[in-house]
Amino acid sequence: MTLFLSTFINKLDKKGRVSVPASFRQCVVKHSFQGIVVFGSYKLPTVEGMSFERMERLSQNVDTLDIFSEAQENLTAALFSDTHMLPFDGDGRVLLPKLLLDHAQITDTVAFVGRGATFRIWNPTLFETYQAKARQLIQDREASQNA
Amino acid sequence: MTLFLSTFINKLDKKGRVSVPASFRQCVVKHSFQGIVVFGSYKLPTVEGMSFERMERLSQNVDTLDIFSEAQENLTAALFSDTHMLPFDGDGRVLLPKLLLDHAQITDTVAFVGRGATFRIWNPTLFETYQAKARQLIQDREASQNA
DNA sequence: TTCTATATCATGGGTTTTTATGGGATTCAA
DNA sequence: TTGAATCCCATAAAAACCCATGATATAGAA
């Protein structure tokens, strides 16, 4: 399994732990770091997730920019300072940092949403709303194109 | 762990000591010098930090740069005027030199900010301001590209 | 099929270890 | 000898580790 697929709803326990869906864990186990890499989305109330390897590749792309460029400076600031490495415990759970829980307005249940090479972590209710709006936008666009 | 990631806020005690975040220490323990290498940023009110090994590589690269380039100017200032080696004490803390505390306007709390191969040490309040600006610039850039 | 043994998974909770922090004591250097 | 730096230990909170349970799925035998 190399792709993050489908949606899973899991519980957040009192200690702040949540099980990463087994199929998502499969996408990561063969890699060097046993866990996931996450950061708060800049545009949406959700948490972006991926494997450590993908994050490394992202960071290499940043490195190829001019070392003293302004763009490099800003991208580096954003990429690394807000990123968290979350190791699995023995049972495939991770501890979500409070800052990210707040950002995504997550309290007791968590939606893991596959997006191919990455995934997102949502408050399930917010995800439903977001999903509905996205569908609506697609329909509107089709309607305007056919008009 | 090869990358400095995330942001940690720690306290400066009366003796001027501060705990280096455990995950940052992991990036350094396998190297020869048990500690970090720091210098005041040339452009920002912050302290640049990295492993001793990376500092060595930086100093080797300085020679290959154009003598009159801005890069040369920056690196020379950084590398040879104001660099400190800060060894860990038994509990993973370092003693920040007064000159650097003043330069970064640090008094009682310290933000360790990951930047991949390096990190920065900020006054947490100043960092928030800087970070907000960086994010704004990224969004402006994206907006202009999509226009 | 139906029943049973096995494996996986999400979840809960107890225990141990790590971490950040404070402070006393000792060493060092000007 | 006096202030600073280093070493050592204590503590509380957080994180990591370990094991148990119930639900679900799977496989194989009757």
Short mmCIF file of C-alpha atoms (C1' of nucleotides) in Angstrom, two decimals:
data_model
loop_
_atom_site.label_atom_id
_atom_site.label_comp_id
_atom_site.label_asym_id
_atom_site.label_seq_id
_atom_site.Cartn_x
_atom_site.Cartn_y
_atom_site.Cartn_z
CA MET A 1 0.00 0.00 0.00
CA THR A 2 1.70 3.19 -1.15
CA LEU A 3 -1.32 5.50 -1.21
CA PHE A 4 -3.37 6.98 1.60
CA LEU A 5 -6.95 6.06 0.67
CA SER A 6 -10.48 6.42 2.11
CA THR A 7 -11.65 7.97 5.36
CA PHE A 8 -11.45 6.60 8.90
CA ILE A 9 -13.03 7.99 12.06
CA ASN A 10 -11.12 7.20 15.27
CA LYS A 11 -11.35 8.29 18.88
CA LEU A 12 -9.08 10.62 20.77
CA ASP A 13 -8.51 9.23 24.30
CA LYS A 14 -7.91 11.17 27.53
CA LYS A 15 -4.17 11.12 26.99
CA GLY A 16 -4.54 12.75 23.58
CA ARG A 17 -3.70 9.56 21.70
CA VAL A 18 -5.37 8.41 18.50
CA SER A 19 -4.88 5.27 16.43
CA VAL A 20 -3.54 5.92 12.96
CA PRO A 21 -5.59 3.71 10.62
CA ALA A 22 -3.81 0.42 9.96
CA SER A 23 -3.80 0.97 6.19
CA PHE A 24 -2.16 4.36 6.66
CA ARG A 25 0.50 2.79 8.84
CA GLN A 26 1.25 0.33 6.06
CA CYS A 27 2.21 3.30 3.86
CA VAL A 28 4.94 4.24 6.31
CA VAL A 29 6.31 1.11 7.98
CA LYS A 30 8.90 0.38 5.33
CA HIS A 31 10.50 3.79 5.83
CA SER A 32 13.18 4.92 8.23
CA PHE A 33 11.00 6.86 10.67
CA GLN A 34 8.21 4.84 12.31
CA GLY A 35 5.56 7.54 12.44
CA ILE A 36 3.96 10.39 10.57
CA VAL A 37 4.90 14.01 9.89
CA VAL A 38 2.21 16.66 10.31
CA PHE A 39 1.62 20.41 10.22
CA GLY A 40 -1.38 22.70 10.40
CA SER A 41 -2.83 23.67 7.02
CA TYR A 42 -2.45 27.38 6.24
CA LYS A 43 -5.74 27.66 4.41
CA LEU A 44 -8.02 25.15 6.12
CA PRO A 45 -8.85 24.13 9.69
CA THR A 46 -7.16 20.77 9.23
CA VAL A 47 -3.83 19.01 9.75
CA GLU A 48 -1.74 17.88 6.77
CA GLY A 49 -0.01 14.51 7.16
CA MET A 50 2.60 12.55 5.21
CA SER A 51 5.57 10.22 5.54
CA PHE A 52 8.93 11.48 6.73
CA GLU A 53 10.41 10.64 3.34
CA ARG A 54 8.01 12.93 1.55
CA MET A 55 8.84 15.71 3.98
CA GLU A 56 12.55 15.16 3.29
CA ARG A 57 11.92 15.46 -0.43
CA LEU A 58 10.00 18.67 0.16
CA SER A 59 12.86 20.07 2.20
CA GLN A 60 15.38 19.15 -0.50
CA ASN A 61 13.38 21.17 -3.00
CA VAL A 62 13.65 24.14 -0.70
CA ASP A 63 17.40 23.62 -0.43
CA THR A 64 17.86 23.96 -4.17
CA LEU A 65 16.66 27.56 -4.06
CA ASP A 66 19.17 30.35 -3.71
CA ILE A 67 20.48 30.19 -0.17
CA PHE A 68 20.06 33.89 0.42
CA SER A 69 16.79 34.44 -1.37
CA GLU A 70 13.79 35.89 0.39
CA ALA A 71 11.57 33.08 -0.89
CA GLN A 72 13.87 30.49 0.63
CA GLU A 73 13.80 32.32 3.92
CA ASN A 74 10.01 32.37 4.09
CA LEU A 75 9.46 28.83 2.90
CA THR A 76 11.96 27.46 5.39
CA ALA A 77 10.31 29.40 8.15
CA ALA A 78 6.96 27.92 7.30
CA LEU A 79 7.95 24.36 6.46
CA PHE A 80 10.09 23.34 9.37
CA SER A 81 8.97 25.40 12.32
CA ASP A 82 5.36 24.24 12.20
CA THR A 83 6.11 20.61 11.39
CA HIS A 84 5.88 17.84 13.97
CA MET A 85 7.21 14.29 13.84
CA LEU A 86 4.76 11.97 15.57
CA PRO A 87 6.21 8.51 16.32
CA PHE A 88 3.89 5.51 16.62
CA ASP A 89 3.59 3.88 20.03
CA GLY A 90 3.64 0.09 20.20
CA ASP A 91 0.02 0.00 19.08
CA GLY A 92 0.17 2.37 16.12
CA ARG A 93 -1.09 5.45 17.94
CA VAL A 94 0.27 9.01 17.91
CA LEU A 95 0.01 11.94 20.28
CA LEU A 96 -1.48 14.99 18.55
CA PRO A 97 0.06 18.28 19.80
CA LYS A 98 -2.43 20.64 21.49
CA LEU A 99 -1.68 23.40 19.00
CA LEU A 100 -2.81 21.21 16.12
CA LEU A 101 -5.88 19.97 17.98
CA ASP A 102 -6.88 23.59 18.48
CA HIS A 103 -6.15 24.53 14.90
CA ALA A 104 -8.34 21.73 13.59
CA GLN A 105 -10.92 22.15 16.36
CA ILE A 106 -10.60 18.48 17.28
CA THR A 107 -11.94 17.40 20.67
CA ASP A 108 -12.97 13.75 20.86
CA THR A 109 -13.12 12.18 17.40
CA VAL A 110 -10.72 12.38 14.47
CA ALA A 111 -11.21 11.84 10.73
CA PHE A 112 -8.22 10.52 8.78
CA VAL A 113 -8.84 11.44 5.14
CA GLY A 114 -6.68 9.88 2.43
CA ARG A 115 -5.36 12.13 -0.35
CA GLY A 116 -3.01 9.80 -2.21
CA ALA A 117 0.54 10.77 -1.33
CA THR A 118 -0.69 12.68 1.72
CA PHE A 119 -3.64 12.70 4.07
CA ARG A 120 -5.53 15.11 6.28
CA ILE A 121 -6.69 15.00 9.89
CA TRP A 122 -10.06 16.70 10.46
CA ASN A 123 -12.72 17.33 13.00
CA PRO A 124 -15.25 14.91 11.39
CA THR A 125 -18.01 17.52 11.42
CA LEU A 126 -15.86 20.21 9.82
CA PHE A 127 -14.77 17.71 7.21
CA GLU A 128 -18.38 16.96 6.27
CA THR A 129 -19.05 20.67 5.80
CA TYR A 130 -15.88 21.15 3.78
CA GLN A 131 -16.66 18.14 1.63
CA ALA A 132 -20.18 19.38 0.93
CA LYS A 133 -18.90 22.80 -0.09
CA ALA A 134 -16.31 21.25 -2.38
CA ARG A 135 -19.02 19.20 -4.07
CA GLN A 136 -21.18 22.30 -4.45
CA LEU A 137 -18.32 24.22 -6.07
CA ILE A 138 -17.82 21.45 -8.60
CA GLN A 139 -21.50 21.41 -9.46
CA ASP A 140 -21.63 25.19 -9.84
CA ARG A 141 -18.65 25.10 -12.16
CA GLU A 142 -20.21 22.41 -14.30
CA ALA A 143 -23.43 24.36 -14.43
CA SER A 144 -21.70 27.55 -15.53
CA GLN A 145 -19.72 25.69 -18.16
CA ASN A 146 -22.87 24.16 -19.59
CA ALA A 147 -24.74 27.45 -19.58
CA MET B 1 16.57 12.22 13.45
CA THR B 2 18.38 14.32 10.89
CA LEU B 3 16.22 17.44 10.77
CA PHE B 4 15.54 20.18 13.29
CA LEU B 5 11.72 20.35 13.31
CA SER B 6 8.93 22.15 15.19
CA THR B 7 9.03 24.96 17.70
CA PHE B 8 9.67 24.58 21.43
CA ILE B 9 9.29 27.24 24.12
CA ASN B 10 11.59 26.73 27.13
CA LYS B 11 12.52 28.79 30.17
CA LEU B 12 15.71 30.62 30.90
CA ASP B 13 16.61 30.13 34.59
CA LYS B 14 18.41 32.55 36.91
CA LYS B 15 21.78 31.10 35.96
CA GLY B 16 21.14 31.75 32.29
CA ARG B 17 20.64 28.09 31.46
CA VAL B 18 18.04 26.73 29.05
CA SER B 19 17.13 23.16 28.07
CA VAL B 20 17.78 22.36 24.43
CA PRO B 21 14.72 20.42 23.22
CA ALA B 22 15.29 16.66 23.43
CA SER B 23 14.60 16.14 19.73
CA PHE B 24 17.19 18.79 18.84
CA ARG B 25 19.74 17.05 21.04
CA GLN B 26 19.07 13.84 19.13
CA CYS B 27 20.25 15.62 15.96
CA VAL B 28 23.62 16.25 17.55
CA VAL B 29 24.45 13.39 19.92
CA LYS B 30 25.96 11.19 17.23
CA HIS B 31 28.53 13.87 16.39
CA SER B 32 31.91 14.62 17.89
CA PHE B 33 31.02 17.72 19.91
CA GLN B 34 28.30 17.25 22.55
CA GLY B 35 26.63 20.61 22.17
CA ILE B 36 25.51 23.23 19.69
CA VAL B 37 27.21 26.00 17.72
CA VAL B 38 25.55 29.42 17.66
CA PHE B 39 26.01 32.95 16.37
CA GLY B 40 23.90 36.08 16.15
CA SER B 41 21.96 36.40 12.91
CA TYR B 42 23.28 39.05 10.57
CA LYS B 43 19.86 40.29 9.49
CA LEU B 44 17.42 39.33 12.24
CA PRO B 45 17.18 39.68 16.02
CA THR B 46 17.72 35.96 16.51
CA VAL B 47 20.46 33.39 17.14
CA GLU B 48 21.40 30.87 14.47
CA GLY B 49 22.17 27.37 15.74
CA MET B 50 23.49 24.14 14.21
CA SER B 51 25.71 21.12 14.81
CA PHE B 52 29.45 21.50 14.91
CA GLU B 53 29.74 19.38 11.77
CA ARG B 54 27.53 21.68 9.74
CA MET B 55 29.51 24.66 10.93
CA GLU B 56 32.68 23.00 9.66
CA ARG B 57 31.13 22.43 6.27
CA LEU B 58 29.95 26.04 6.12
CA SER B 59 33.42 27.36 6.84
CA GLN B 60 34.86 25.20 4.08
CA ASN B 61 32.36 26.58 1.59
CA VAL B 62 33.14 30.17 2.43
CA ASP B 63 36.40 30.04 0.52
CA THR B 64 34.73 29.06 -2.71
CA LEU B 65 32.35 32.03 -2.75
CA ASP B 66 32.84 35.25 -4.66
CA ILE B 67 34.73 37.63 -2.40
CA PHE B 68 32.41 40.56 -3.02
CA SER B 69 29.12 38.73 -2.93
CA GLU B 70 26.53 39.37 -0.32
CA ALA B 71 26.80 35.71 0.60
CA GLN B 72 30.46 36.11 1.41
CA GLU B 73 29.67 39.14 3.51
CA ASN B 74 27.06 37.26 5.52
CA LEU B 75 29.05 34.14 6.06
CA THR B 76 32.22 35.90 7.02
CA ALA B 77 30.41 37.98 9.59
CA ALA B 78 28.70 34.94 10.95
CA LEU B 79 31.54 32.48 10.94
CA PHE B 80 34.50 34.40 12.20
CA SER B 81 33.31 37.24 14.37
CA ASP B 82 30.77 35.94 16.78
CA THR B 83 30.47 32.17 16.92
CA HIS B 84 30.13 30.26 20.19
CA MET B 85 30.34 26.57 21.01
CA LEU B 86 27.84 25.73 23.76
CA PRO B 87 28.39 22.33 25.42
CA PHE B 88 25.45 20.49 27.01
CA ASP B 89 25.49 20.08 30.77
CA GLY B 90 24.49 16.71 32.24
CA ASP B 91 20.82 17.52 31.68
CA GLY B 92 20.96 18.78 28.10
CA ARG B 93 21.07 22.49 28.92
CA VAL B 94 23.32 25.22 27.55
CA LEU B 95 24.42 28.60 28.83
CA LEU B 96 23.51 31.36 26.37
CA PRO B 97 26.16 34.15 26.23
CA LYS B 98 24.89 37.56 27.33
CA LEU B 99 25.81 39.15 24.02
CA LEU B 100 23.49 36.77 22.18
CA LEU B 101 20.69 37.18 24.72
CA ASP B 102 20.88 40.93 24.13
CA HIS B 103 21.02 40.56 20.37
CA ALA B 104 17.88 38.40 20.38
CA GLN B 105 16.21 40.42 23.16
CA ILE B 106 15.72 37.27 25.22
CA THR B 107 14.91 37.68 28.90
CA ASP B 108 12.98 34.79 30.44
CA THR B 109 11.59 32.47 27.74
CA VAL B 110 13.23 31.05 24.65
CA ALA B 111 11.79 29.69 21.40
CA PHE B 112 13.80 26.97 19.66
CA VAL B 113 12.65 27.01 16.03
CA GLY B 114 13.52 24.17 13.65
CA ARG B 115 14.76 25.05 10.16
CA GLY B 116 15.77 21.66 8.81
CA ALA B 117 19.54 21.53 8.80
CA THR B 118 19.70 24.43 11.28
CA PHE B 119 17.57 26.10 13.93
CA ARG B 120 17.03 29.51 15.45
CA ILE B 121 16.73 30.78 19.00
CA TRP B 122 14.20 33.61 19.39
CA ASN B 123 12.43 35.76 21.87
CA PRO B 124 9.04 33.99 21.50
CA THR B 125 7.16 37.25 20.96
CA LEU B 126 9.54 38.48 18.27
CA PHE B 127 9.32 35.10 16.60
CA GLU B 128 5.53 35.28 16.39
CA THR B 129 5.77 38.62 14.61
CA TYR B 130 8.43 37.36 12.23
CA GLN B 131 6.50 34.18 11.52
CA ALA B 132 3.29 36.02 10.76
CA LYS B 133 5.13 38.21 8.24
CA ALA B 134 6.73 35.20 6.58
CA ARG B 135 3.35 33.53 6.20
CA GLN B 136 1.87 36.71 4.76
CA LEU B 137 4.66 36.96 2.19
CA ILE B 138 4.10 33.38 1.10
CA GLN B 139 0.40 34.01 0.59
CA ASP B 140 1.07 37.24 -1.31
CA ARG B 141 3.50 35.38 -3.53
CA GLU B 142 0.98 32.64 -4.22
CA ALA B 143 -1.70 35.21 -4.97
CA SER B 144 0.50 37.07 -7.46
CA GLN B 145 1.44 33.82 -9.16
CA ASN B 146 -2.20 32.88 -9.58
CA ALA B 147 -3.19 36.31 -10.83
"C1'" DT C 1 -22.87 -24.17 5.50
"C1'" DT C 2 -21.69 -23.75 10.76
"C1'" DC C 3 -18.61 -23.82 14.46
"C1'" DT C 4 -14.13 -22.89 16.24
"C1'" DA C 5 -9.42 -21.26 16.49
"C1'" DT C 6 -6.51 -17.38 15.04
"C1'" DA C 7 -5.19 -12.81 13.84
"C1'" DT C 8 -5.84 -7.91 13.52
"C1'" DC C 9 -7.43 -3.77 15.13
"C1'" DA C 10 -9.11 0.14 17.92
"C1'" DT C 11 -9.32 1.34 22.57
"C1'" DG C 12 -8.47 1.71 27.64
"C1'" DG C 13 -5.48 1.87 31.46
"C1'" DG C 14 -1.43 1.02 34.53
"C1'" DT C 15 3.61 1.48 34.92
"C1'" DT C 16 8.02 3.14 33.78
"C1'" DT C 17 11.00 6.40 31.61
"C1'" DT C 18 12.14 10.78 29.82
"C1'" DT C 19 12.11 15.66 30.04
"C1'" DA C 20 12.18 20.32 31.66
"C1'" DT C 21 13.19 22.82 35.56
"C1'" DG C 22 14.96 24.22 40.12
"C1'" DG C 23 18.55 24.43 43.39
"C1'" DG C 24 22.67 23.00 46.26
"C1'" DA C 25 27.46 21.89 46.13
"C1'" DT C 26 31.88 21.89 43.89
"C1'" DT C 27 35.30 23.53 40.71
"C1'" DC C 28 37.45 27.12 38.04
"C1'" DA C 29 39.43 31.42 36.90
"C1'" DA C 30 40.30 36.28 37.20
"C1'" DT D 1 38.31 35.31 46.97
"C1'" DT D 2 34.52 36.23 44.53
"C1'" DG D 3 31.65 35.55 40.70
"C1'" DA D 4 30.90 32.39 37.21
"C1'" DA D 5 30.67 27.92 35.35
"C1'" DT D 6 30.12 22.95 36.08
"C1'" DC D 7 28.44 18.94 38.42
"C1'" DC D 8 25.06 16.60 40.99
"C1'" DC D 9 20.57 15.50 42.62
"C1'" DA D 10 15.29 16.27 43.37
"C1'" DT D 11 10.70 16.74 41.41
"C1'" DA D 12 6.57 17.15 38.72
"C1'" DA D 13 4.66 16.62 34.39
"C1'" DA D 14 4.62 14.57 30.09
"C1'" DA D 15 5.66 10.99 27.10
"C1'" DA D 16 6.76 6.22 26.06
"C1'" DC D 17 6.02 1.48 27.09
"C1'" DC D 18 3.43 -2.57 28.28
"C1'" DC D 19 -0.52 -5.41 28.60
"C1'" DA D 20 -5.70 -6.38 28.58
"C1'" DT D 21 -10.24 -6.34 26.28
"C1'" DG D 22 -13.80 -6.48 22.94
"C1'" DA D 23 -14.99 -6.20 18.22
"C1'" DT D 24 -14.14 -7.77 13.67
"C1'" DA D 25 -12.36 -10.40 10.25
"C1'" DT D 26 -10.17 -14.73 8.49
"C1'" DA D 27 -9.15 -19.58 8.00
"C1'" DG D 28 -9.88 -24.18 8.55
"C1'" DA D 29 -12.35 -28.30 10.11
"C1'" DA D 30 -16.59 -30.78 10.94
#
